[in-house]
Tab-separated table of C-alpha atoms and ligand atoms in Angstrom:
chain	number	residue	atom	x	y	z
C	61	MET	CA	32.765	-42.566	34.961
C	62	VAL	CA	31.020	-41.531	38.076
C	63	ARG	CA	31.251	-37.963	38.499
C	64	VAL	CA	29.836	-36.140	41.762
C	65	ARG	CA	30.241	-32.662	43.342
C	66	ILE	CA	29.509	-30.396	46.015
C	67	ALA	CA	28.851	-27.018	45.236
C	68	PRO	CA	29.217	-24.727	48.273
C	69	SER	CA	28.698	-20.862	48.198
C	70	PRO	CA	31.431	-18.793	49.721
C	71	THR	CA	29.165	-16.915	52.044
C	72	GLY	CA	31.034	-17.353	55.263
C	73	TYR	CA	32.703	-19.961	57.355
C	74	PRO	CA	32.513	-23.542	55.857
C	75	HIS	CA	29.434	-25.244	57.443
C	76	ILE	CA	29.575	-28.831	58.984
C	77	GLY	CA	26.737	-29.662	56.593
C	78	THR	CA	29.057	-28.977	53.769
C	79	ILE	CA	31.522	-31.564	55.140
C	80	PHE	CA	28.553	-33.833	55.276
C	81	GLN	CA	27.800	-33.628	51.837
C	82	ALA	CA	31.517	-33.618	50.893
C	83	LEU	CA	31.854	-36.831	52.758
C	84	ILE	CA	28.906	-38.861	51.044
C	85	ASN	CA	30.105	-37.487	47.711
C	86	TYR	CA	33.700	-38.394	48.306
C	87	ALA	CA	32.631	-41.749	49.236
C	88	ILE	CA	30.575	-42.289	46.157
C	89	ALA	CA	33.342	-41.122	43.946
C	90	LYS	CA	36.051	-43.430	45.542
C	91	ASN	CA	33.985	-46.464	45.963
C	92	ALA	CA	33.034	-46.602	42.339
C	93	LYS	CA	34.795	-48.813	39.878
C	94	PRO	CA	36.598	-47.544	38.244
C	95	GLN	CA	37.215	-44.805	40.596
C	96	GLY	CA	35.058	-41.695	40.081
C	97	LYS	CA	35.917	-38.040	40.524
C	98	PHE	CA	34.881	-35.821	43.308
C	99	ILE	CA	34.393	-32.176	42.243
C	100	VAL	CA	34.147	-28.831	43.974
C	101	ARG	CA	32.223	-26.202	42.125
C	102	ILE	CA	32.109	-22.692	43.724
C	103	GLU	CA	28.548	-21.202	43.498
C	104	ASP	CA	29.660	-17.434	43.887
C	105	THR	CA	26.800	-15.832	41.698
C	106	ASP	CA	24.943	-14.277	44.819
C	107	ARG	CA	27.290	-11.189	44.976
C	108	THR	CA	25.381	-9.816	48.100
C	109	ARG	CA	26.417	-12.835	50.199
C	110	PHE	CA	29.971	-13.162	48.844
C	111	VAL	CA	32.647	-13.238	51.535
C	112	GLU	CA	36.132	-12.586	50.746
C	113	GLY	CA	38.440	-15.665	51.514
C	114	ALA	CA	35.441	-18.040	52.136
C	115	GLU	CA	36.507	-20.251	49.272
C	116	GLU	CA	39.958	-20.803	50.640
C	117	LYS	CA	38.438	-21.884	53.990
C	118	ILE	CA	36.503	-24.371	52.266
C	119	TYR	CA	39.571	-26.017	50.722
C	120	GLU	CA	41.187	-25.676	54.092
C	121	ALA	CA	38.453	-27.660	55.598
C	122	LEU	CA	38.369	-30.223	52.965
C	123	ASP	CA	42.047	-30.786	53.429
C	124	TRP	CA	41.690	-31.013	57.286
C	125	PHE	CA	39.231	-33.926	56.681
C	126	ASN	CA	41.231	-35.563	54.175
C	127	LEU	CA	38.481	-35.165	51.671
C	128	THR	CA	40.479	-33.271	48.970
C	129	GLU	CA	38.760	-32.838	45.884
C	130	ASP	CA	39.852	-33.965	42.268
C	131	GLU	CA	38.756	-31.049	40.355
C	132	SER	CA	38.078	-27.472	41.427
C	133	PRO	CA	38.929	-24.099	40.687
C	134	ARG	CA	42.252	-24.545	42.584
C	135	ARG	CA	42.778	-27.886	40.778
C	136	ARG	CA	42.619	-27.138	37.202
C	137	ARG	CA	44.193	-29.384	34.526
C	138	GLU	CA	44.386	-29.433	30.517
C	139	GLY	CA	41.041	-30.443	29.214
C	140	ASP	CA	38.994	-30.272	32.293
C	141	TYR	CA	35.286	-29.118	32.594
C	142	GLY	CA	35.903	-26.061	34.160
C	143	PRO	CA	35.597	-23.195	34.911
C	144	TYR	CA	34.602	-24.287	38.363
C	145	ARG	CA	33.823	-20.986	39.565
C	146	GLN	CA	30.546	-19.670	38.514
C	147	SER	CA	31.544	-16.144	38.363
C	148	GLU	CA	33.937	-17.064	35.554
C	149	LYS	CA	31.018	-18.399	33.421
C	150	LEU	CA	28.795	-15.640	33.326
C	151	GLU	CA	28.787	-15.465	29.436
C	152	ILE	CA	27.876	-18.979	29.015
C	153	TYR	CA	24.754	-18.689	31.470
C	154	GLN	CA	23.619	-15.647	29.495
C	155	GLU	CA	23.918	-17.604	26.051
C	156	ARG	CA	22.097	-20.580	27.450
C	157	ALA	CA	19.365	-18.217	28.948
C	158	GLN	CA	19.054	-16.609	25.606
C	159	TRP	CA	18.869	-19.828	23.876
C	160	LEU	CA	15.923	-20.783	26.038
C	161	VAL	CA	14.334	-17.470	25.186
C	162	ASP	CA	14.878	-17.923	21.563
C	163	HIS	CA	13.245	-21.339	21.613
C	164	GLY	CA	10.183	-20.161	23.705
C	165	LYS	CA	11.274	-21.963	26.901
C	166	ALA	CA	11.839	-18.791	28.598
C	167	TYR	CA	10.621	-15.267	28.539
C	168	TYR	CA	11.754	-11.605	29.283
C	169	CYS	CA	10.012	-10.180	32.297
C	170	PHE	CA	9.652	-6.385	32.829
C	171	CYS	CA	7.819	-6.326	36.379
C	172	THR	CA	9.272	-4.081	38.720
C	173	PRO	CA	10.267	-5.199	42.264
C	174	GLU	CA	7.430	-3.069	43.551
C	175	GLU	CA	4.987	-4.768	41.369
C	176	LEU	CA	6.299	-8.132	42.476
C	177	ASP	CA	5.995	-7.090	45.963
C	178	THR	CA	2.361	-5.990	45.636
C	179	MET	CA	1.585	-9.296	43.901
C	180	ARG	CA	3.089	-11.361	46.541
C	181	LYS	CA	1.077	-9.238	49.185
C	182	LYS	CA	-2.029	-9.837	47.593
C	183	GLN	CA	-1.558	-13.631	47.317
C	184	GLN	CA	-0.819	-13.728	50.784
C	185	LEU	CA	-3.845	-11.953	51.969
C	186	GLU	CA	-5.773	-14.445	49.519
C	187	GLY	CA	-4.014	-17.432	51.334
C	188	LYS	CA	-2.289	-18.536	48.270
C	189	SER	CA	1.517	-19.491	48.316
C	190	PRO	CA	3.342	-16.696	46.387
C	191	MET	CA	4.095	-17.166	42.754
C	192	TYR	CA	4.749	-15.049	39.880
C	193	ASN	CA	1.336	-14.339	38.172
C	194	ARG	CA	2.999	-14.652	34.621
C	195	THR	CA	1.844	-11.192	33.428
C	196	CYS	CA	4.795	-11.036	31.067
C	197	ARG	CA	4.527	-14.550	30.022
C	198	ASP	CA	2.391	-13.906	26.744
C	199	LEU	CA	3.849	-10.716	25.740
C	200	ASP	CA	4.662	-10.822	22.013
C	201	PRO	CA	8.087	-12.203	21.872
C	202	LYS	CA	9.499	-9.562	19.239
C	203	LYS	CA	8.222	-6.538	21.081
C	204	ALA	CA	9.586	-7.986	24.390
C	205	ALA	CA	12.911	-8.671	22.738
C	206	GLU	CA	13.008	-4.951	21.579
C	207	ARG	CA	11.967	-3.757	25.100
C	208	ALA	CA	14.611	-5.818	26.661
C	209	LYS	CA	17.242	-3.776	24.915
C	210	LYS	CA	16.380	-0.718	26.560
C	211	GLU	CA	14.392	-1.802	29.858
C	212	PRO	CA	15.581	-3.520	33.059
C	213	HIS	CA	14.327	-7.146	32.952
C	214	VAL	CA	14.791	-10.637	34.123
C	215	ILE	CA	14.556	-13.895	32.272
C	216	ARG	CA	12.083	-16.494	33.578
C	217	MET	CA	11.563	-20.074	32.556
C	218	ARG	CA	8.236	-20.906	31.072
C	219	ILE	CA	6.803	-23.972	33.177
C	220	ILE	CA	5.069	-25.619	30.342
C	221	TYR	CA	1.740	-27.322	31.148
C	222	GLY	CA	0.704	-30.793	29.938
C	223	GLY	CA	0.671	-33.525	31.893
C	224	ALA	CA	-0.243	-32.511	35.659
C	225	ILE	CA	2.355	-34.253	37.329
C	226	LEU	CA	6.096	-34.410	37.058
C	227	LYS	CA	8.004	-37.275	38.697
C	228	ILE	CA	11.335	-37.458	39.510
C	229	HIS	CA	13.319	-40.396	40.832
C	230	ASP	CA	15.454	-40.123	43.986
C	231	ASP	CA	17.723	-42.725	44.943
C	232	ILE	CA	16.969	-42.405	48.678
C	233	ARG	CA	13.377	-41.473	48.578
C	234	GLY	CA	12.045	-43.425	45.573
C	235	ASP	CA	9.629	-41.577	43.117
C	236	ILE	CA	8.600	-38.072	44.274
C	237	GLU	CA	5.561	-36.447	42.270
C	238	PHE	CA	5.136	-32.698	41.792
C	239	LYS	CA	2.151	-30.927	40.650
C	240	LYS	CA	3.272	-28.834	37.705
C	241	ASP	CA	0.930	-25.977	38.252
C	242	LEU	CA	2.431	-25.417	41.537
C	243	ILE	CA	5.802	-24.973	39.859
C	244	ASP	CA	6.785	-21.123	39.707
C	245	ASP	CA	8.078	-19.504	36.566
C	246	GLN	CA	11.482	-19.375	38.059
C	247	VAL	CA	13.751	-16.331	37.356
C	248	ILE	CA	16.742	-17.747	35.634
C	249	LEU	CA	18.757	-14.751	34.729
C	250	LYS	CA	18.457	-11.577	37.034
C	251	SER	CA	18.436	-8.016	35.980
C	252	ASP	CA	22.193	-7.828	36.594
C	253	GLU	CA	22.531	-10.551	34.074
C	254	PHE	CA	23.861	-12.968	36.847
C	255	PRO	CA	22.180	-16.428	36.676
C	256	THR	CA	20.296	-17.669	39.480
C	257	TYR	CA	21.015	-20.823	41.096
C	258	HIS	CA	18.703	-23.003	39.216
C	259	LEU	CA	20.047	-22.311	35.656
C	260	ALA	CA	23.561	-22.232	36.862
C	261	VAL	CA	23.129	-25.583	38.539
C	262	VAL	CA	21.767	-27.377	35.567
C	263	VAL	CA	24.142	-25.904	33.283
C	264	ASP	CA	27.190	-26.537	35.421
C	265	ASP	CA	26.059	-30.127	36.139
C	266	HIS	CA	25.669	-30.860	32.443
C	267	ASP	CA	29.125	-28.973	31.495
C	268	MET	CA	30.879	-30.900	34.288
C	269	LYS	CA	29.375	-34.153	33.175
C	270	ILE	CA	28.161	-34.757	36.797
C	271	THR	CA	26.558	-38.252	36.865
C	272	HIS	CA	24.967	-38.254	40.363
C	273	VAL	CA	23.459	-35.133	42.099
C	274	VAL	CA	23.804	-35.796	45.713
C	275	ARG	CA	22.778	-32.698	47.825
C	276	GLY	CA	20.718	-31.698	50.977
C	277	GLU	CA	16.984	-32.372	51.122
C	278	GLU	CA	16.224	-28.812	51.121
C	279	TRP	CA	16.871	-28.945	47.251
C	280	ILE	CA	14.056	-31.424	46.577
C	281	SER	CA	11.445	-28.653	45.838
C	282	SER	CA	13.681	-27.139	43.358
C	283	THR	CA	14.467	-30.495	41.496
C	284	PRO	CA	11.400	-30.421	39.151
C	285	LYS	CA	12.532	-26.923	37.869
C	286	HIS	CA	16.159	-28.394	37.038
C	287	VAL	CA	14.427	-31.562	35.371
C	288	LEU	CA	12.330	-29.306	33.213
C	289	LEU	CA	15.414	-27.103	32.282
C	290	TYR	CA	17.202	-30.392	31.363
C	291	GLN	CA	14.365	-31.286	28.949
C	292	TYR	CA	14.406	-27.847	27.676
C	293	PHE	CA	17.851	-27.947	26.776
C	294	GLY	CA	17.242	-31.452	25.171
C	295	TRP	CA	19.939	-32.857	27.764
C	296	ASN	CA	19.102	-36.187	29.141
C	297	PRO	CA	15.589	-35.803	27.967
C	298	PRO	CA	12.521	-37.366	29.462
C	299	SER	CA	14.131	-40.070	31.319
C	300	PHE	CA	15.919	-37.500	33.310
C	301	GLY	CA	15.878	-38.405	37.003
C	302	SER	CA	15.339	-42.171	36.241
C	303	VAL	CA	18.105	-44.439	37.338
C	304	LYS	CA	18.275	-46.056	33.929
C	305	SER	CA	19.382	-42.780	32.244
C	306	GLY	CA	22.363	-42.861	34.542
C	307	PHE	CA	21.549	-39.479	36.274
C	308	VAL	CA	20.699	-40.038	39.741
C	309	VAL	CA	19.184	-37.399	42.273
C	310	LEU	CA	19.940	-38.176	45.909
C	311	HIS	CA	18.806	-36.099	48.490
C	312	THR	CA	20.417	-36.492	51.945
C	313	PRO	CA	18.770	-35.357	55.136
C	314	LEU	CA	19.648	-32.056	56.678
C	315	LEU	CA	21.590	-31.992	59.747
C	316	ARG	CA	19.491	-31.007	62.627
C	317	ASN	CA	19.743	-30.099	66.429
C	318	PRO	CA	18.467	-32.627	68.823
C	319	ASP	CA	15.087	-30.668	68.902
C	320	GLY	CA	14.883	-31.343	65.117
C	321	SER	CA	15.493	-27.444	64.151
C	322	LYS	CA	17.871	-27.087	61.442
C	323	LEU	CA	21.685	-26.814	62.169
C	324	SER	CA	21.953	-23.369	60.889
C	325	LYS	CA	24.734	-20.809	61.024
C	326	ARG	CA	23.121	-19.289	64.171
C	327	HIS	CA	24.450	-22.398	66.081
C	328	GLY	CA	27.990	-22.101	67.068
C	329	HIS	CA	28.693	-25.828	66.336
C	330	ALA	CA	27.486	-25.427	62.676
C	331	ALA	CA	30.959	-24.031	61.817
C	332	VAL	CA	33.764	-26.549	60.988
C	333	SER	CA	36.215	-24.207	62.933
C	334	TRP	CA	34.331	-24.647	66.149
C	335	TYR	CA	34.943	-28.397	66.146
C	336	LYS	CA	38.723	-27.606	65.454
C	337	GLU	CA	38.846	-25.222	68.390
C	338	GLN	CA	37.183	-27.677	70.648
C	339	GLY	CA	39.709	-30.243	69.971
C	340	PHE	CA	37.875	-32.744	67.892
C	341	LEU	CA	39.593	-35.037	65.432
C	342	PRO	CA	38.603	-34.770	61.788
C	343	GLU	CA	38.444	-38.518	61.519
C	344	ALA	CA	36.082	-38.731	64.647
C	345	ILE	CA	33.858	-36.036	63.065
C	346	LEU	CA	33.696	-38.072	59.756
C	347	ASN	CA	33.016	-41.162	61.694
C	348	TYR	CA	30.178	-39.501	63.513
C	349	LEU	CA	28.819	-37.735	60.251
C	350	ALA	CA	28.801	-41.030	58.451
C	351	SER	CA	26.969	-42.833	61.438
C	352	LEU	CA	24.114	-40.308	61.125
C	353	VAL	CA	23.129	-41.692	57.661
C	354	TYR	CA	24.597	-45.043	57.376
C	355	ASN	CA	24.861	-48.287	59.385
C	356	TYR	CA	28.479	-49.378	59.119
C	357	PRO	CA	28.356	-53.199	59.085
C	358	LYS	CA	31.034	-53.811	61.557
C	359	GLY	CA	30.462	-51.646	64.393
C	360	GLU	CA	30.319	-47.942	65.460
C	361	ILE	CA	33.853	-46.866	65.223
C	362	PHE	CA	35.374	-46.735	61.739
C	363	SER	CA	37.595	-44.789	59.564
C	364	LEU	CA	37.062	-42.840	56.259
C	365	GLY	CA	38.667	-45.800	54.287
C	366	ASP	CA	36.340	-48.283	56.005
C	367	PHE	CA	33.431	-46.083	55.204
C	368	VAL	CA	34.518	-45.588	51.570
C	369	ASP	CA	35.313	-49.362	51.135
C	370	SER	CA	31.903	-50.520	52.363
C	371	PHE	CA	29.725	-47.702	50.915
C	372	ASP	CA	26.461	-48.340	49.531
C	373	ARG	CA	24.452	-45.364	48.409
C	374	THR	CA	21.106	-47.278	48.426
C	375	LYS	CA	21.590	-47.787	52.082
C	376	ILE	CA	21.626	-44.011	53.095
C	377	HIS	CA	18.958	-43.203	55.553
C	378	SER	CA	16.514	-40.647	54.403
C	379	VAL	CA	15.718	-39.105	57.973
C	380	GLY	CA	17.090	-38.675	61.314
C	381	ALA	CA	20.425	-36.674	60.972
C	382	ARG	CA	20.121	-35.383	64.537
C	383	PHE	CA	23.427	-34.045	65.871
C	384	ASP	CA	24.230	-35.081	69.310
C	385	LEU	CA	27.380	-33.584	70.592
C	386	THR	CA	27.672	-36.154	73.648
C	387	LYS	CA	27.776	-38.964	71.108
C	388	LEU	CA	30.375	-37.108	68.897
C	389	LYS	CA	32.370	-36.518	71.919
C	390	TRP	CA	32.396	-40.052	72.892
C	391	MET	CA	33.561	-41.004	69.464
C	392	ASN	CA	36.131	-38.542	69.560
C	393	GLY	CA	37.587	-40.220	72.683
C	394	GLU	CA	37.609	-43.618	71.064
C	395	HIS	CA	39.508	-42.179	67.974
C	396	ILE	CA	41.862	-40.550	70.341
C	397	ARG	CA	42.413	-43.809	72.014
C	398	MET	CA	43.180	-45.431	68.662
C	399	MET	CA	45.957	-43.188	67.778
C	400	ASP	CA	49.545	-44.014	68.350
C	401	ASN	CA	51.210	-41.768	70.948
C	402	LYS	CA	53.391	-40.113	68.109
C	403	THR	CA	50.475	-39.143	65.983
C	404	LEU	CA	48.580	-37.943	68.962
C	405	LYS	CA	51.672	-35.904	70.165
C	406	ILE	CA	51.706	-34.379	66.630
C	407	ALA	CA	47.887	-33.505	66.853
C	408	LEU	CA	48.359	-32.056	70.319
C	409	ALA	CA	51.369	-29.965	69.285
C	410	ASP	CA	49.365	-28.598	66.303
C	411	PHE	CA	46.241	-27.823	68.636
C	412	TYR	CA	48.262	-26.160	71.413
C	413	LYS	CA	50.804	-24.507	68.941
C	414	ASP	CA	50.409	-21.318	70.880
C	415	ASP	CA	50.453	-22.607	74.236
C	416	LEU	CA	54.075	-22.607	75.354
C	417	GLU	CA	53.389	-24.655	78.778
C	418	ILE	CA	52.087	-27.741	76.634
C	419	ILE	CA	54.763	-27.405	73.860
C	420	LYS	CA	57.363	-27.506	76.700
C	421	PHE	CA	55.394	-30.346	78.444
C	422	LEU	CA	55.232	-32.360	75.119
C	423	GLU	CA	58.965	-31.876	74.785
C	424	SER	CA	59.592	-33.381	78.278
C	425	GLU	CA	60.777	-37.081	78.859
C	426	GLU	CA	57.769	-38.135	80.783
C	427	SER	CA	55.297	-36.697	78.214
C	428	LEU	CA	55.041	-40.115	76.391
C	429	LYS	CA	54.076	-42.049	79.561
C	430	ILE	CA	51.640	-39.248	80.579
C	431	LEU	CA	50.200	-39.529	77.056
C	432	ASP	CA	49.456	-43.267	77.712
C	433	LEU	CA	47.566	-42.295	80.809
C	434	ALA	CA	45.862	-39.144	79.386
C	435	LYS	CA	44.613	-40.999	76.501
C	436	THR	CA	42.342	-43.062	78.832
C	437	ARG	CA	40.592	-40.039	80.219
C	438	MET	CA	40.446	-37.627	77.067
C	439	LYS	CA	37.363	-36.991	74.914
C	440	THR	CA	38.730	-34.039	72.958
C	441	LEU	CA	42.344	-32.635	72.587
C	442	LYS	CA	41.119	-29.846	74.661
C	443	ASP	CA	40.681	-32.071	77.863
C	444	PHE	CA	44.552	-32.644	77.662
C	445	LYS	CA	45.775	-29.356	79.290
C	446	ASN	CA	43.612	-29.779	82.549
C	447	LEU	CA	44.786	-33.381	82.584
C	448	VAL	CA	48.557	-32.750	82.504
C	449	ILE	CA	49.200	-29.066	83.679
C	450	PRO	CA	48.357	-28.425	87.320
C	451	THR	CA	46.786	-25.355	88.367
C	452	LYS	CA	47.368	-23.741	91.812
C	453	PRO	CA	44.446	-24.662	94.019
C	454	GLU	CA	42.820	-22.389	96.661
C	455	LEU	CA	42.979	-24.692	99.858
C	456	SER	CA	41.042	-24.276	102.852
C	457	ASN	CA	43.038	-24.673	106.170
C	458	GLU	CA	41.567	-28.223	106.712
C	459	GLU	CA	42.667	-28.909	103.071
C	460	LYS	CA	46.267	-27.585	103.993
C	461	ASN	CA	46.455	-29.915	106.680
C	462	VAL	CA	45.688	-32.823	104.400
C	463	ALA	CA	48.415	-31.747	102.176
C	464	LYS	CA	50.892	-31.508	105.138
C	465	THR	CA	50.022	-35.108	106.115
C	466	LEU	CA	50.338	-36.200	102.344
C	467	LEU	CA	53.994	-34.592	102.174
C	468	GLU	CA	54.941	-36.307	105.348
C	469	ASN	CA	53.629	-39.704	104.073
C	470	PHE	CA	55.332	-38.980	100.593
C	471	SER	CA	58.666	-38.047	102.128
C	472	LYS	CA	58.811	-41.348	103.886
C	473	ILE	CA	58.552	-43.360	100.602
C	474	ASP	CA	61.806	-44.951	99.714
C	475	SER	CA	60.919	-46.748	96.447
C	476	TRP	CA	58.569	-44.438	94.538
C	477	THR	CA	56.079	-46.707	93.067
C	478	LYS	CA	52.569	-46.258	92.427
C	479	GLU	CA	51.801	-48.886	95.056
C	480	ALA	CA	53.525	-47.068	97.548
C	481	ILE	CA	52.051	-43.717	96.484
C	482	LEU	CA	48.521	-45.251	96.745
C	483	SER	CA	49.128	-46.402	100.341
C	484	ALA	CA	50.546	-43.163	101.436
C	485	MET	CA	47.567	-41.378	99.927
C	486	ARG	CA	45.214	-43.981	101.483
C	487	GLU	CA	46.786	-43.353	104.999
C	488	THR	CA	46.422	-39.595	104.588
C	489	LEU	CA	42.745	-39.969	103.866
C	490	ASN	CA	42.192	-42.168	106.585
C	491	VAL	CA	43.767	-39.794	109.318
C	492	HIS	CA	41.681	-36.867	107.920
C	493	LYS	CA	38.483	-38.728	107.173
C	494	ALA	CA	38.878	-36.797	103.775
C	495	LYS	CA	37.441	-37.807	100.403
C	496	GLY	CA	39.804	-38.652	97.350
C	497	SER	CA	38.922	-35.610	95.449
C	498	VAL	CA	40.921	-33.454	97.914
C	499	LEU	CA	44.100	-35.438	96.845
C	500	TYR	CA	43.428	-34.312	93.499
C	501	LYS	CA	42.831	-30.889	94.276
C	502	ILE	CA	46.077	-30.819	96.320
C	503	ALA	CA	48.188	-32.382	93.591
C	504	THR	CA	46.608	-30.965	90.383
C	505	GLY	CA	44.162	-27.963	91.211
C	506	TYR	CA	41.283	-29.897	89.866
C	507	GLU	CA	38.756	-32.369	91.514
C	508	SER	CA	39.407	-35.032	89.115
C	509	GLY	CA	42.017	-36.001	86.576
C	510	LEU	CA	44.535	-38.821	85.552
C	511	PRO	CA	44.972	-41.504	88.078
C	512	LEU	CA	46.927	-40.064	90.791
C	513	PRO	CA	49.267	-42.730	91.786
C	514	ASP	CA	50.137	-43.438	88.059
C	515	SER	CA	50.836	-39.771	87.174
C	516	LEU	CA	52.702	-38.950	90.358
C	517	GLU	CA	54.867	-42.085	89.690
C	518	ILE	CA	55.717	-40.872	86.198
C	519	LEU	CA	56.280	-37.293	87.503
C	520	GLY	CA	58.881	-38.601	90.172
C	521	LYS	CA	59.376	-38.103	93.765
C	522	GLU	CA	61.229	-34.857	93.772
C	523	LYS	CA	58.695	-33.079	91.335
C	524	ALA	CA	55.651	-34.558	93.000
C	525	ILE	CA	56.633	-33.313	96.535
C	526	GLU	CA	57.712	-29.924	95.024
C	527	ARG	CA	54.165	-29.560	93.433
C	528	ILE	CA	52.384	-30.271	96.726
C	529	LYS	CA	54.446	-27.886	98.558
C	530	LYS	CA	53.715	-25.171	96.089
C	531	SER	CA	49.965	-25.725	96.211
C	532	SER	CA	49.746	-25.666	99.872
C	533	GLU	CA	51.921	-22.530	100.385
Z	266	LIG	N1	24.899	-23.764	46.426
Z	266	LIG	C1	24.211	-24.817	46.823
Z	266	LIG	C2	24.412	-24.957	48.397
Z	266	LIG	O1	25.115	-24.045	48.791
Z	266	LIG	C3	24.346	-25.982	46.028
Z	266	LIG	C4	23.090	-27.060	46.085
Z	266	LIG	C5	23.262	-28.210	45.183
Z	266	LIG	O2	24.053	-29.026	45.454
Z	266	LIG	O3	22.706	-28.357	43.997
Z	266	LIG	O4	24.021	-25.883	48.949
C-alpha cells in the first residue's frame, strides 16, 4: 500500500510550502489503488527552534484545506506505526545510532565546537567547502567507547569509500549522481543525544513504512546520506532509490517569488494565515498550488477532487514553481463565482465573524441578491465589504451639486427599476458634464463598485435616496 508523508517541523506558523507538499502527497495517496495513506510526522527534535502551539496550527491548516491526514500524533490507532512525534522516539534513535557504531558504520566524535569552528574557517580560507576532517574517524573503537562514557561527544556516520559515485533515482529528475568523497561524515546523534534530521528521517520513514518520499528539492543534497544509512541498516539495500525497489524519491520544486528567490518566512505571504486573512479560499489556493507543478488536462480551474482523480506523479514539473499573487487572485475570483450563494454566505460569515456591520448585512433580505452581483466583482472575500457597505465620501461643492440633481431625478422615478435608475443617472451626468465615477462616489463612497443601477434597484428607492442624502450632507 502506498504510504506517503509530510514531516513538518513545529517551528512557527505553517508555511504555504508545507501545504504544497501536503497537497502532492495527499494526491499520491488518494489516487493510488488501493487508496494509500497520508501521514503527518512532526519533526520536533530541534528544540532551539521549537514553538509551542505550532503543531496544532499545522493540523488547523490541513483541516482548512481539506487535506486532513490519516495518521499523525493526533490520529493514533491500535497497531499503527507511531509514535509520529520524533521527540517521543528518542530512545529508538539512540539505539539505532548505537547499532551503527557497534557495526562500524558510525563513530564517536569528541571534537569540540571550537575545534570544528577553527577547522571550518581554515577550509574556507583554503577555498574548500566545509566538511568534517575526520579526526575521530580512526580512533580505536574500544578506547573511543570508554571515552564516550565520560566525555561529551556526538555520533557521526562513516561515509564508506568504494565506488566513487552514488546514484539515486528521483522520479521527477531521473538519476542523480553524487561524488562520494564530497559527502560529509554527518552527525547523526548530537551531544544532547537528540538525533539529527538525517538519522531521524531514515529511521522514521522505515518505521512508518513510507513507500514514496516526496519532499522539496532542498533535500536532494541530503538524499545520498539517507541512501547510505538505509544501506548500513540493511533496509532496502543497494537498490534503494530505484523504482524497482518500490522506494521512490521525488523532489518537488521549491515555491519561489517571481524574482526566483525562495519564498521564505521573511515574506508575509509565506504564511498560510496571511492567505486566510486576505480572504483567499482554500480550494483556490490548492488549485493554484497544483497548477504550479501540474498541467490539469481539462483547463485551469479545477477542484481538489479533480486533481486527485487525474493525478500522475510522473507529470510533475521539476522547475518553475514561481508564485504569482495576481494569478492566484484571479483563480480565487473564479472559485468565488463557482460557489453557490449559500456556501459563499457561510464563507463570508466566517471571514467577517467579528464585523457586526457585515453580519447584519448578511442577515438582511437584500443580501442574497446583492451576493449575486458582488460575486461578479470579487477576487477575494476581503473585497466584499467595500462592495456592499458604503462609506461616507468627502464631496466637493461641485460633487454636492451633482448629488442634488441625482436626488431630484431619483425622486421623480415611479417605478424603481434599474432601467429607470440608469436613465436618471445619465441625465444627471449630462447636466453636469460629469464622469460616472462621481455617481459611485456619491452612492457608495468609492470610485467604483457593483453596477450601480442593479445594486440601487435591490436596495430600494427609499434606502437609496436616504443614502445619497446622507452622503451629500
Ligand atoms: N522536517 C523537514 C522539513 O521541515 C522534512 C524534510 C523531509 O520531508 O524529509 O521540511
